[in-house]
XYZ file of C-alpha atoms in Angstrom:
557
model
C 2.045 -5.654 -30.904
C -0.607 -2.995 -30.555
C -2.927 -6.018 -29.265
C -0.119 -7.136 -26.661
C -0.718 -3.038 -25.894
C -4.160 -3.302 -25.394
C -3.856 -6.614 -23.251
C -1.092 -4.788 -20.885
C -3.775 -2.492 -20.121
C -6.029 -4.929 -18.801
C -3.730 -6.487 -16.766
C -2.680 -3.167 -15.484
C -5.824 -2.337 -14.603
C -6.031 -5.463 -12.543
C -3.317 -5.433 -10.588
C -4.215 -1.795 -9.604
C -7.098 -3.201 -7.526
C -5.165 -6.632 -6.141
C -2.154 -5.381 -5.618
C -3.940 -3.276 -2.431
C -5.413 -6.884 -1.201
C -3.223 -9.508 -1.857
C -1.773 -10.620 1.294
C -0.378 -14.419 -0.102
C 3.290 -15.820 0.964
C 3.847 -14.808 -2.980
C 3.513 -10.908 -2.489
C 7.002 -10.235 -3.248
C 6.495 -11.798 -6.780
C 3.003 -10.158 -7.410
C 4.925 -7.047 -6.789
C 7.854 -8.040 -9.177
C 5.272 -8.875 -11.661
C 2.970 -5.554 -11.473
C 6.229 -3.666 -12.093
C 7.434 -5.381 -14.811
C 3.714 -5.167 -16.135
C 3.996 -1.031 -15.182
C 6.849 -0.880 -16.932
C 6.377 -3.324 -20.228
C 2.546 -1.049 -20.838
C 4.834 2.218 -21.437
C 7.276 0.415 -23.431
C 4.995 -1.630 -25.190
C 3.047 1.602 -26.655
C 6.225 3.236 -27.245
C 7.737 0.339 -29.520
C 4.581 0.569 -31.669
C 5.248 3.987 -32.661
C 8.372 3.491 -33.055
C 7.536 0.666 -35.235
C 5.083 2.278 -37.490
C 7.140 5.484 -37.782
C 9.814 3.178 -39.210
C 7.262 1.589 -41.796
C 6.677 2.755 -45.685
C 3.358 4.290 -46.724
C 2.948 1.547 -49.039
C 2.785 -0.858 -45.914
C 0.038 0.875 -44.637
C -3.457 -0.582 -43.420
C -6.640 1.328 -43.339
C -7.222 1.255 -39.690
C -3.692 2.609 -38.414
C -5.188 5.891 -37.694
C -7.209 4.501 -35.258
C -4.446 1.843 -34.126
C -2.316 4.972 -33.308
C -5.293 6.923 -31.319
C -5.400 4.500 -29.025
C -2.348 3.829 -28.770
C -1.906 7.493 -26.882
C -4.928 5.740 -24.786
C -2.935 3.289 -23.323
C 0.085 5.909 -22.467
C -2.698 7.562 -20.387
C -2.695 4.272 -18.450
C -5.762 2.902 -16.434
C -7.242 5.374 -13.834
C -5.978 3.386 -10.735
C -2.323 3.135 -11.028
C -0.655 6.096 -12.412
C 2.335 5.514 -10.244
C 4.305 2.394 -9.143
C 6.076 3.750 -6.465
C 6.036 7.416 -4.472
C 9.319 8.545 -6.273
C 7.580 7.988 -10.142
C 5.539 11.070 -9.015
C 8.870 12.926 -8.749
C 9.210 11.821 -12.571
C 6.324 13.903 -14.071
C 8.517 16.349 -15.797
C 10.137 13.590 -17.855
C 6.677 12.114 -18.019
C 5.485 15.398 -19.661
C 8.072 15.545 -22.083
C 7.644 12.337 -23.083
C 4.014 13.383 -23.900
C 5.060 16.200 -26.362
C 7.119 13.967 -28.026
C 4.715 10.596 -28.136
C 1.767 13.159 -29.076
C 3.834 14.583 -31.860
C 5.166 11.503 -33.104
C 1.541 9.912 -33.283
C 0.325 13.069 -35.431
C 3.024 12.832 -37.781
C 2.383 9.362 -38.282
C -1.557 9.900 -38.765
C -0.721 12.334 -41.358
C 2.039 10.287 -43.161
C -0.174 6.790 -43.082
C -3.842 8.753 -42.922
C -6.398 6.181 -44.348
C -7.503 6.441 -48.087
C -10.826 5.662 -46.789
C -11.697 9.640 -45.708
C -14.330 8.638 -43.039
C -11.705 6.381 -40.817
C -9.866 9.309 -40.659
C -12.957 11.709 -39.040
C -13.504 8.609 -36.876
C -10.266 8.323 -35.175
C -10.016 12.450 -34.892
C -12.214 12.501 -31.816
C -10.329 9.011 -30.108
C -6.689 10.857 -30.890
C -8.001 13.861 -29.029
C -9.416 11.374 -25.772
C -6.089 9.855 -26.162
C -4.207 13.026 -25.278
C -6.428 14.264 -22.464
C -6.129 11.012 -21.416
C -2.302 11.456 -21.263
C -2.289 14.636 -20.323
C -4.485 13.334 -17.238
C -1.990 11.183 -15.957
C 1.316 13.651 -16.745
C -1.278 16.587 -13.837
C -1.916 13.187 -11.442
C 1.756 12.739 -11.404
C 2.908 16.411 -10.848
C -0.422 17.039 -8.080
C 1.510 13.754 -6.449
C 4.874 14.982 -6.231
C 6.573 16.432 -3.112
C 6.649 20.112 -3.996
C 3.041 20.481 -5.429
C 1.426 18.188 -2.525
C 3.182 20.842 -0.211
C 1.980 23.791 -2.249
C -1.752 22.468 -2.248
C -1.921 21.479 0.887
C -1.120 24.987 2.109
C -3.221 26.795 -0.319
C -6.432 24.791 0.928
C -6.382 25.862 4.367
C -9.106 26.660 5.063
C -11.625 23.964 6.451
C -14.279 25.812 8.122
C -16.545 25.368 5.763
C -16.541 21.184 6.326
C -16.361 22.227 9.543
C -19.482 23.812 9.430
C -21.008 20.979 7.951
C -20.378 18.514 10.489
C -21.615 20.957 13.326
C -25.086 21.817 11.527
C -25.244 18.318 11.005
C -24.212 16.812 14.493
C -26.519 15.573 17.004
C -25.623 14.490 20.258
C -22.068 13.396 18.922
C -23.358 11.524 15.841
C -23.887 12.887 12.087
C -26.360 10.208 10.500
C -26.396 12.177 7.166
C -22.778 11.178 6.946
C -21.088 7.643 6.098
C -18.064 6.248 7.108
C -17.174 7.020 3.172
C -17.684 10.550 4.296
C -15.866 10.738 7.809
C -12.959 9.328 6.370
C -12.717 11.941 3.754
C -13.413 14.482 6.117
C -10.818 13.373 8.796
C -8.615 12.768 5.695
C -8.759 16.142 5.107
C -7.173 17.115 8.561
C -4.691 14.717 8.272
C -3.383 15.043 4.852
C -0.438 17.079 5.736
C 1.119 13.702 7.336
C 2.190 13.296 3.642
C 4.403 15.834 3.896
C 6.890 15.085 6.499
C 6.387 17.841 8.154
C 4.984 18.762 11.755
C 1.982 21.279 11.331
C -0.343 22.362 13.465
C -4.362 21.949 13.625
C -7.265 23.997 14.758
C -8.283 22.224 17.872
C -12.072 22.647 17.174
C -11.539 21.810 13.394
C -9.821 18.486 14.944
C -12.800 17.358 16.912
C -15.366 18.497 14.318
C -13.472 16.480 11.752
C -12.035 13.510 13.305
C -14.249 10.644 14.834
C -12.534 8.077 16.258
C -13.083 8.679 19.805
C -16.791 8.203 18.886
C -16.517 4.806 17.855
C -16.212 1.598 18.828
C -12.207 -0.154 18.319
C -14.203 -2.083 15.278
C -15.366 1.098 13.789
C -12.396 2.907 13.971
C -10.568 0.631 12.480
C -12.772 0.847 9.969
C -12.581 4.470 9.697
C -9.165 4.410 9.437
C -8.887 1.924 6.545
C -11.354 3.746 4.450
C -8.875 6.781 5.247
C -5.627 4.908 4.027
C -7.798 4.721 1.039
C -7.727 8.693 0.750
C -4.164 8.834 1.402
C -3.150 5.916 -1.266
C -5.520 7.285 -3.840
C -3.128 10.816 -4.606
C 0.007 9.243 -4.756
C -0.955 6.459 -6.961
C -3.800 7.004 -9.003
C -6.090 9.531 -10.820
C -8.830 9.513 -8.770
C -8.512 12.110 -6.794
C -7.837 14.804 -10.440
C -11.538 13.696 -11.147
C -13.162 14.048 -7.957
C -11.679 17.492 -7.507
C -13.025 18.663 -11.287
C -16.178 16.253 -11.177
C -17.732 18.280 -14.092
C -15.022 18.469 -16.409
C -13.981 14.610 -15.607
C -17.370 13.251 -16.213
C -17.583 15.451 -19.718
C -14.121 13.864 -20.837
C -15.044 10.512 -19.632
C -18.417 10.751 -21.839
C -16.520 11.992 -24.650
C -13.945 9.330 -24.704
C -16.628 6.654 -24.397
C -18.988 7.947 -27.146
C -15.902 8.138 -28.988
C -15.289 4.328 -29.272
C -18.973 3.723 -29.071
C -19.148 6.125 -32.543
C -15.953 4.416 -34.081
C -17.258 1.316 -33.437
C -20.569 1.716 -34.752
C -18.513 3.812 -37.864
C -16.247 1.090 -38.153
C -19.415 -1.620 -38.924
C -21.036 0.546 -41.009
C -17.562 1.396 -43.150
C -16.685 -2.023 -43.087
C -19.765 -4.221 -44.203
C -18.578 -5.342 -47.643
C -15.047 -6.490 -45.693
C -17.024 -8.361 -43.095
C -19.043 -9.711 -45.483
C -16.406 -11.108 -47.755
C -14.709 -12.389 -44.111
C -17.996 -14.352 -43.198
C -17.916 -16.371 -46.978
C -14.574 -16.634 -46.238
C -13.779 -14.886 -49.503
C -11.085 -12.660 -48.472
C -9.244 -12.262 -45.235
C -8.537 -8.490 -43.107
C -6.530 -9.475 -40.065
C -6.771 -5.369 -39.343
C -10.489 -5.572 -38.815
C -9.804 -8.361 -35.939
C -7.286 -6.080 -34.263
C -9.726 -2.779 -34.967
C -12.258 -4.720 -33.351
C -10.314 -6.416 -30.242
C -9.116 -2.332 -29.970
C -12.365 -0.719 -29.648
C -14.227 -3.511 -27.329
C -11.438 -3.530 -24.920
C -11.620 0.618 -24.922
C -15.105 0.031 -23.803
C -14.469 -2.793 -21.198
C -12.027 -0.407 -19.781
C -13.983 3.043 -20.086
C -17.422 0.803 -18.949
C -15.231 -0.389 -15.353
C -13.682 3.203 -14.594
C -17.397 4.119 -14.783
C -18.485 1.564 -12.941
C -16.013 2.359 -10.219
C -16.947 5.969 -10.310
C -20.826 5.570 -9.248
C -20.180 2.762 -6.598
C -20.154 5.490 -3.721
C -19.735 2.823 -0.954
C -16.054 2.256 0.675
C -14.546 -0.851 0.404
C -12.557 -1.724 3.121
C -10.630 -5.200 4.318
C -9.611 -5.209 7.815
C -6.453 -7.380 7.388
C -4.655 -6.981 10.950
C -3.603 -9.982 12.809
C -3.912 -8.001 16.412
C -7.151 -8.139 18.230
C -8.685 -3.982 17.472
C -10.565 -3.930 20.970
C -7.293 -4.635 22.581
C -5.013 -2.049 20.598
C -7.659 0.510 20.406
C -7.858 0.550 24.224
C -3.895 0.616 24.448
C -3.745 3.699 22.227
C -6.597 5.505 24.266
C -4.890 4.997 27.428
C -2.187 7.786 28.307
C 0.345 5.750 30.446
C 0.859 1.614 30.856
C -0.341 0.066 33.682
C 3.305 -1.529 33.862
C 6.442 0.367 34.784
C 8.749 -0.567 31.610
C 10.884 2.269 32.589
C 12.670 0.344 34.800
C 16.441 -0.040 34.046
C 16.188 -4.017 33.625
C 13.134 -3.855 31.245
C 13.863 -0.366 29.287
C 13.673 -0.486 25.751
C 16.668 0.676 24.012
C 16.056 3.098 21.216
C 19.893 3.016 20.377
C 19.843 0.210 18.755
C 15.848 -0.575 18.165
C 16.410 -3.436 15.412
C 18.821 -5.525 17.967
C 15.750 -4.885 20.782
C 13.180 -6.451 18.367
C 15.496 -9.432 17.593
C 16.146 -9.502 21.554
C 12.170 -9.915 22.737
C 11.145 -11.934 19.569
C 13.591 -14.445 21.001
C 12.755 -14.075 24.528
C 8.638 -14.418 23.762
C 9.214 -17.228 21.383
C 11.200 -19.195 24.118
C 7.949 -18.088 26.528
C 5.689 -19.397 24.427
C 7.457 -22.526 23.411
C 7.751 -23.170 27.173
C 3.904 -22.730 27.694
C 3.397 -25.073 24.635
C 6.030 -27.880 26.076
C 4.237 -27.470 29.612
C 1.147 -27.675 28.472
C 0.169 -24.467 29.399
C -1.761 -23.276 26.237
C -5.106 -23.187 28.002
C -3.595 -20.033 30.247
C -2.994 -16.891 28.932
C -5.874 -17.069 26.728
C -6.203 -13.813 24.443
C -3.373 -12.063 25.863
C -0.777 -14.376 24.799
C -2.368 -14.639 21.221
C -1.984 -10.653 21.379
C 1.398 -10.664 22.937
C 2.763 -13.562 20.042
C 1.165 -11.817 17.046
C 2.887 -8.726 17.969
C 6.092 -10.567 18.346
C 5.706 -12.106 14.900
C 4.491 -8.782 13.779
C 7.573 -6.779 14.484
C 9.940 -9.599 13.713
C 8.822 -9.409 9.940
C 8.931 -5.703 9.957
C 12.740 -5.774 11.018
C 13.324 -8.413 8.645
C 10.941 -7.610 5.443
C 10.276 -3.830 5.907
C 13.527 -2.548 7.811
C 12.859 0.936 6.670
C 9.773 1.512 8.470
C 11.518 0.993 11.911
C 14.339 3.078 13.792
C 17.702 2.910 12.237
C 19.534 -0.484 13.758
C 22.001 -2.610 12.348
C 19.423 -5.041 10.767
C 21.207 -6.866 8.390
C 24.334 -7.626 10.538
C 21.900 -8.943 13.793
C 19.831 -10.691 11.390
C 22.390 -12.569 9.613
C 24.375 -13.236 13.258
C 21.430 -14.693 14.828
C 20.562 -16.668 11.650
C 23.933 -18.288 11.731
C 23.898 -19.289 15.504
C 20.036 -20.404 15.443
C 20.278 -22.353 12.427
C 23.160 -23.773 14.157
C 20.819 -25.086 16.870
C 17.191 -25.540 15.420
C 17.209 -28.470 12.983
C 14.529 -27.891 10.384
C 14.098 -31.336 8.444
C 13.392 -35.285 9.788
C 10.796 -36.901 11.091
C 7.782 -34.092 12.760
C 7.614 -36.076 15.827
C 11.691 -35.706 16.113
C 10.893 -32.049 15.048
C 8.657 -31.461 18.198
C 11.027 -32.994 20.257
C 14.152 -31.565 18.926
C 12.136 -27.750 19.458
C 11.236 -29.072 23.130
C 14.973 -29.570 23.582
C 16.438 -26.445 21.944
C 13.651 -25.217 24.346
C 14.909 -26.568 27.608
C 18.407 -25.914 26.477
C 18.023 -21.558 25.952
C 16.228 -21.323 28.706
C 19.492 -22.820 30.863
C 21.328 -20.320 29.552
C 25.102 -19.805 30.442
C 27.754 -17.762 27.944
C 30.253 -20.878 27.999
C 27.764 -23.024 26.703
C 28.065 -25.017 23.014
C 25.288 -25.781 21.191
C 24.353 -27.683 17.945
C 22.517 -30.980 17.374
C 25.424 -31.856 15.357
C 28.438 -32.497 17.501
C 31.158 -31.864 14.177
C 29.559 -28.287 14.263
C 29.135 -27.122 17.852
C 29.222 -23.789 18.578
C 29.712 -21.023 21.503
C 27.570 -18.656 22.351
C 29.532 -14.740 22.028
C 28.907 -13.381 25.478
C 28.382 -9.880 24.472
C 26.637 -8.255 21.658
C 24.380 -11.244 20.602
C 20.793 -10.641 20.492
C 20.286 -14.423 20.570
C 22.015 -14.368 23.743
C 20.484 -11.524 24.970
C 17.059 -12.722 24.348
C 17.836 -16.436 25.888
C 18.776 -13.996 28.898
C 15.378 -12.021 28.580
C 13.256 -15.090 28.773
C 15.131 -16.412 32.040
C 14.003 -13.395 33.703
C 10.417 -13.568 32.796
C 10.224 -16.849 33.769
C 12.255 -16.251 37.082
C 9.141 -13.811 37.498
C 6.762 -16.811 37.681
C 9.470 -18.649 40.317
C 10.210 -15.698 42.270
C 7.287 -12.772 42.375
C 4.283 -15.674 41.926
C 3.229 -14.075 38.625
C 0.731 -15.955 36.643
C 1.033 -16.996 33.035
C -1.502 -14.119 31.911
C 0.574 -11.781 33.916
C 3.613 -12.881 32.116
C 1.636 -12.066 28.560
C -0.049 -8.870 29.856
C 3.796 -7.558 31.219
C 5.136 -8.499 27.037
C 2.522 -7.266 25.493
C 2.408 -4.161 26.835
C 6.589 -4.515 26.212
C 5.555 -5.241 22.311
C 2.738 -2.095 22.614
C 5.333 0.326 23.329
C 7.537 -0.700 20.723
C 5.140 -0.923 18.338
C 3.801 2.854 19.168
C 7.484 4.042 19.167
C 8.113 2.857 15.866
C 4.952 3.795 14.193
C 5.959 7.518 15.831
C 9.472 7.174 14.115
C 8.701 5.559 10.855
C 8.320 8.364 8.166
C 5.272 8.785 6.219
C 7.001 8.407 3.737
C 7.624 5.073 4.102
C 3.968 4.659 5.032
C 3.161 5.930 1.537
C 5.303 3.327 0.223
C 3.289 0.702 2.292
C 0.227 2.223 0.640
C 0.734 0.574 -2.351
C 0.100 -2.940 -1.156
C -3.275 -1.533 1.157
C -0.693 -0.853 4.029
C 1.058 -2.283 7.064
C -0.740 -3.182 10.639
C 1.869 0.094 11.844
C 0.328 2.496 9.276
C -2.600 1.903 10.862
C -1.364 2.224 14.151
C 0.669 5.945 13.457
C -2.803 6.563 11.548
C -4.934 6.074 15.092
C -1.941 7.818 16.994
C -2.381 10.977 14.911
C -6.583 10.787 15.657
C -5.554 10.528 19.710
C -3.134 13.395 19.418
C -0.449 10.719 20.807
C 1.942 11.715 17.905
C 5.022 14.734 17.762
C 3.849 15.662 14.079
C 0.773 17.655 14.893
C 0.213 20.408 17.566
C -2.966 20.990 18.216
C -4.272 24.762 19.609
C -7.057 27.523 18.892
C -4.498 29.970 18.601
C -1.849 28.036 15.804
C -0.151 30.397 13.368
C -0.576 28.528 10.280
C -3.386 26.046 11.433
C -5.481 23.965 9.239
């Protein structure tokens, strides 16, 4: 069991990095499995405790004094997931407790099972004391995470001038070449950080534009920018990280103490046990505790070795993972009104009921595009239509996957009614070639539209369309006007896109206005959503309600 311990760690430790990057149709079981693994490390080290505290002295081995040390090590958990979700940071009082009692337990049992062998027990002294700090470490990330004491810090740091100061000494005709992107996004990170708490709060104008470059940069670069920032804001909610950069000293000095620790155990541990690995090599006598010693102290050093590793790589890695062109949105955000009227009573968005107005245009563009497709109209529309689609698609799975992040709507009821009717009338198995023509058809057919109609493709289970309050039937309706745009006002196709994509921009900048941060710090823990992003580069533009910007701000950062 303590090795099964041990081995949780790793694979804790892994999935603290992939879980940020995977992006595969399995996410929703990687998650399911990095929780269980979250929550089966705790256990796991708990249960061995439990265990040995339960045992007789007589049953004792040599090398459980060290077995329990590092033990405590892996209820410190790995440096870069001390928290599965945003609310286990509300849990650090529980968390704490649990430390007095683990850290009690583990002494009592080092006392009642110490090792007749009087140097083992010297050896694990300084790994029971990493173990602790190393616990103790995680208990101070958790509690610096919470709501109350992320509040509390934020307001007692203030004062920025001094970064401020930096980046003016250090700017030259609008660019600072002594820092990275690394460094801007911890800098603007630092101006932003308050997003975190829900709150609106205002910002020094010139602090703002000292410490925030995106409107410097290219749409590439600021995207960019703005994923090494998410990086910032993920890193204090979910890991340690941000404990040892703020005491880099004292960090480094436990770190080197905890390392030399295993490094002196395990050079103790050879020395102590020569004659026992000697009689193991003629295969005289067998010590299955030396084997789980061993497999104990090598993967303390594998994991000590990569959190140093991780620690000197001072370059930011960042993935950009969005499906919509950067140039394009970058551009949309910079620009202060839309070049189309969507005011307009027939083509208002309806806030009321946001969820049924995503369902509504999904529809409506998919029946656009499928109509381009059947005509043979792909070659028009060019990157528009990509844009205007993959903004479609994009929204759809937020209403449907991550319902939270938009405006409150009646999501579950319009999903499953517009489920029923259109799996009603899209067949989804046969032949592909009867597929293609089948969508062609179901094509032709929404697009003629009337609220008497019955559909189905099997005539035992034909169906009417509800006139009011369908979203399928709305959207049908929808895509019969944009196309009666084409007939009657001799728009082109890349008109067509331009006019619903800048319909998809808007609601895409209303809901990343609307979502909560902290659902966005939720998001965090899987490297993010596209709309994250987006309410990320709204803040930087000043095209957000949360921040007020002003030289003369009571209370500005």
């Amino acid at each position: 069991m303590v090795v099964s311990s041990q081995l949780l760690q790793l694979l804790l430790l892994c999935s603290g990095h992939i879980r940020r990057r995977y992006r595969g149709k399995c996410l929703t079981i990687f998650e399911a499995m990095v929780w269980s693994v979250y929550l089966l490390a705790d256990w796991m080290a708990t249960v061995v405790l439990s265990n040995i505290l339960r045992g007789e002295a007589t049953d004792q081995k040599n090398d459980l004094v060290l077995w329990i040390s590092f033990i405590l090590w892996h209820l410190g958990s790995p440096y870069n997931i001390t928290a599965y979700t945003v609310e286990d940071n509300e849990l650090w009082l529980r968390h704490l407790f649990g430390l007095l009692v683990q850290v009690g337990e583990a002494f009592y049992i080092c006392i009642k099972f110490r090792s007749p062998i009087t140097s083992l027990n010297f050896v694990a002294t300084p790994i029971f004391i990493a173990g602790v700090l190393r616990y103790l470490e995680r208990v101070l990330a958790l509690r610096s995470a919470s709501k109350a004491q992320l509040r509390n810090s934020l307001i007692s740091r203030r004062d920025t001038n001094g970064n401020a100061a930096t980046i003016r000494a250090s700017r030259v005709s609008g660019v600072v070449p002594s820092v990275t992107l690394f460094g801007e996004a911890e800098l603007s990170h630092i101006i932003l950080q308050p997003l975190l708490t829900h709150l609106p709060f205002g910002v020094d104008e010139e602090a703002h534009d000292d410490m925030v470059f995106t409107r410097s940069k290219s749409a590439d670069e600021a995207f960019r920018l703005v994923g090494s920032e998410l990086r910032f804001f993920h890193d204090p909610l979910y890991t340690k990280i941000p404990k040892r950069r703020s005491n880099k000293k004292l960090s480094f000095t436990l770190q080197i103490f905890g390392f030399l620790s295993v490094v002196s155990a395990l050079v103790a541990c050879t020395l102590i046990n020569y004659q026992r690995l000697a009689a193991m090599r003629s295969r005289k006598t067998e010590y299955p505790d030396i084997a789980v010693t061993y497999s104990l102290l090598f993967g303390a050093i594998l994991l000590e070795g990569y959190a140093f590793y991780v620690d000197a790589l001072k370059r930011a890695r960042t993935r950009n993972r969005t499906l919509i062109p950067q140039k394009w949105l970058n551009s949309r955000l910079c620009e202060e009104k839309s070049k189309l009227d969507l005011q307009d009573d027939e083509w208002e968005i309806d806030t009321t009921d946001f969820t049924g107005c995503v369902f509504r245009w999904h529809i409506a563009t998919s029946l656009v595009y499928n109509d381009d497709v059947d005509q043979h109209r792909r070659g028009t529309g060019g990157t528009v239509r990509k844009i205007g689609k993959s903004l479609s698609d994009y929204m759809m799975y937020l209403a449907v996957a991550r319902p939270l992040m938009l405006p409150l709507g009646f999501t579950e009821a319009t999903n499953r009614d517009t489920y029923k009717l259109f799996d009603n009338f899209n067949p989804t198995t046969g032949d592909v070639a009867k597929l293609k023509d089948s969508r062609k058809d179901c094509t032709s057919a929404l697009l003629n539209y009337n609220p008497n109609m019955s559909i189905g493709f099997n005539p035992d289970e034909e169906i009417k369309f509800p006139a009011k309050y369908s979203e399928f039937s709305n959207g049908c309706i929808s895509a019969n006007k944009l196309l009666y745009l084409v007939k009657s006002e001799r728009w082109d196709q890349e008109e067509i896109w331009e006019f619903i994509s800048e319909v998809w921009m808007e609601m895409l900048t209303y809901a990343a206005n609307c979502c909560s941060w902290k659902e966005h710090a939720e998001a965090l823990r899987t490297g993010g959503e596209v709309l994250t992003h987006v309410s990320l580069l709204m803040a930087h533009f000043g095209l957000t309600t949360k921040i007020r910007r002003g030289s003369n701000i009571e209370g500005a950062i």
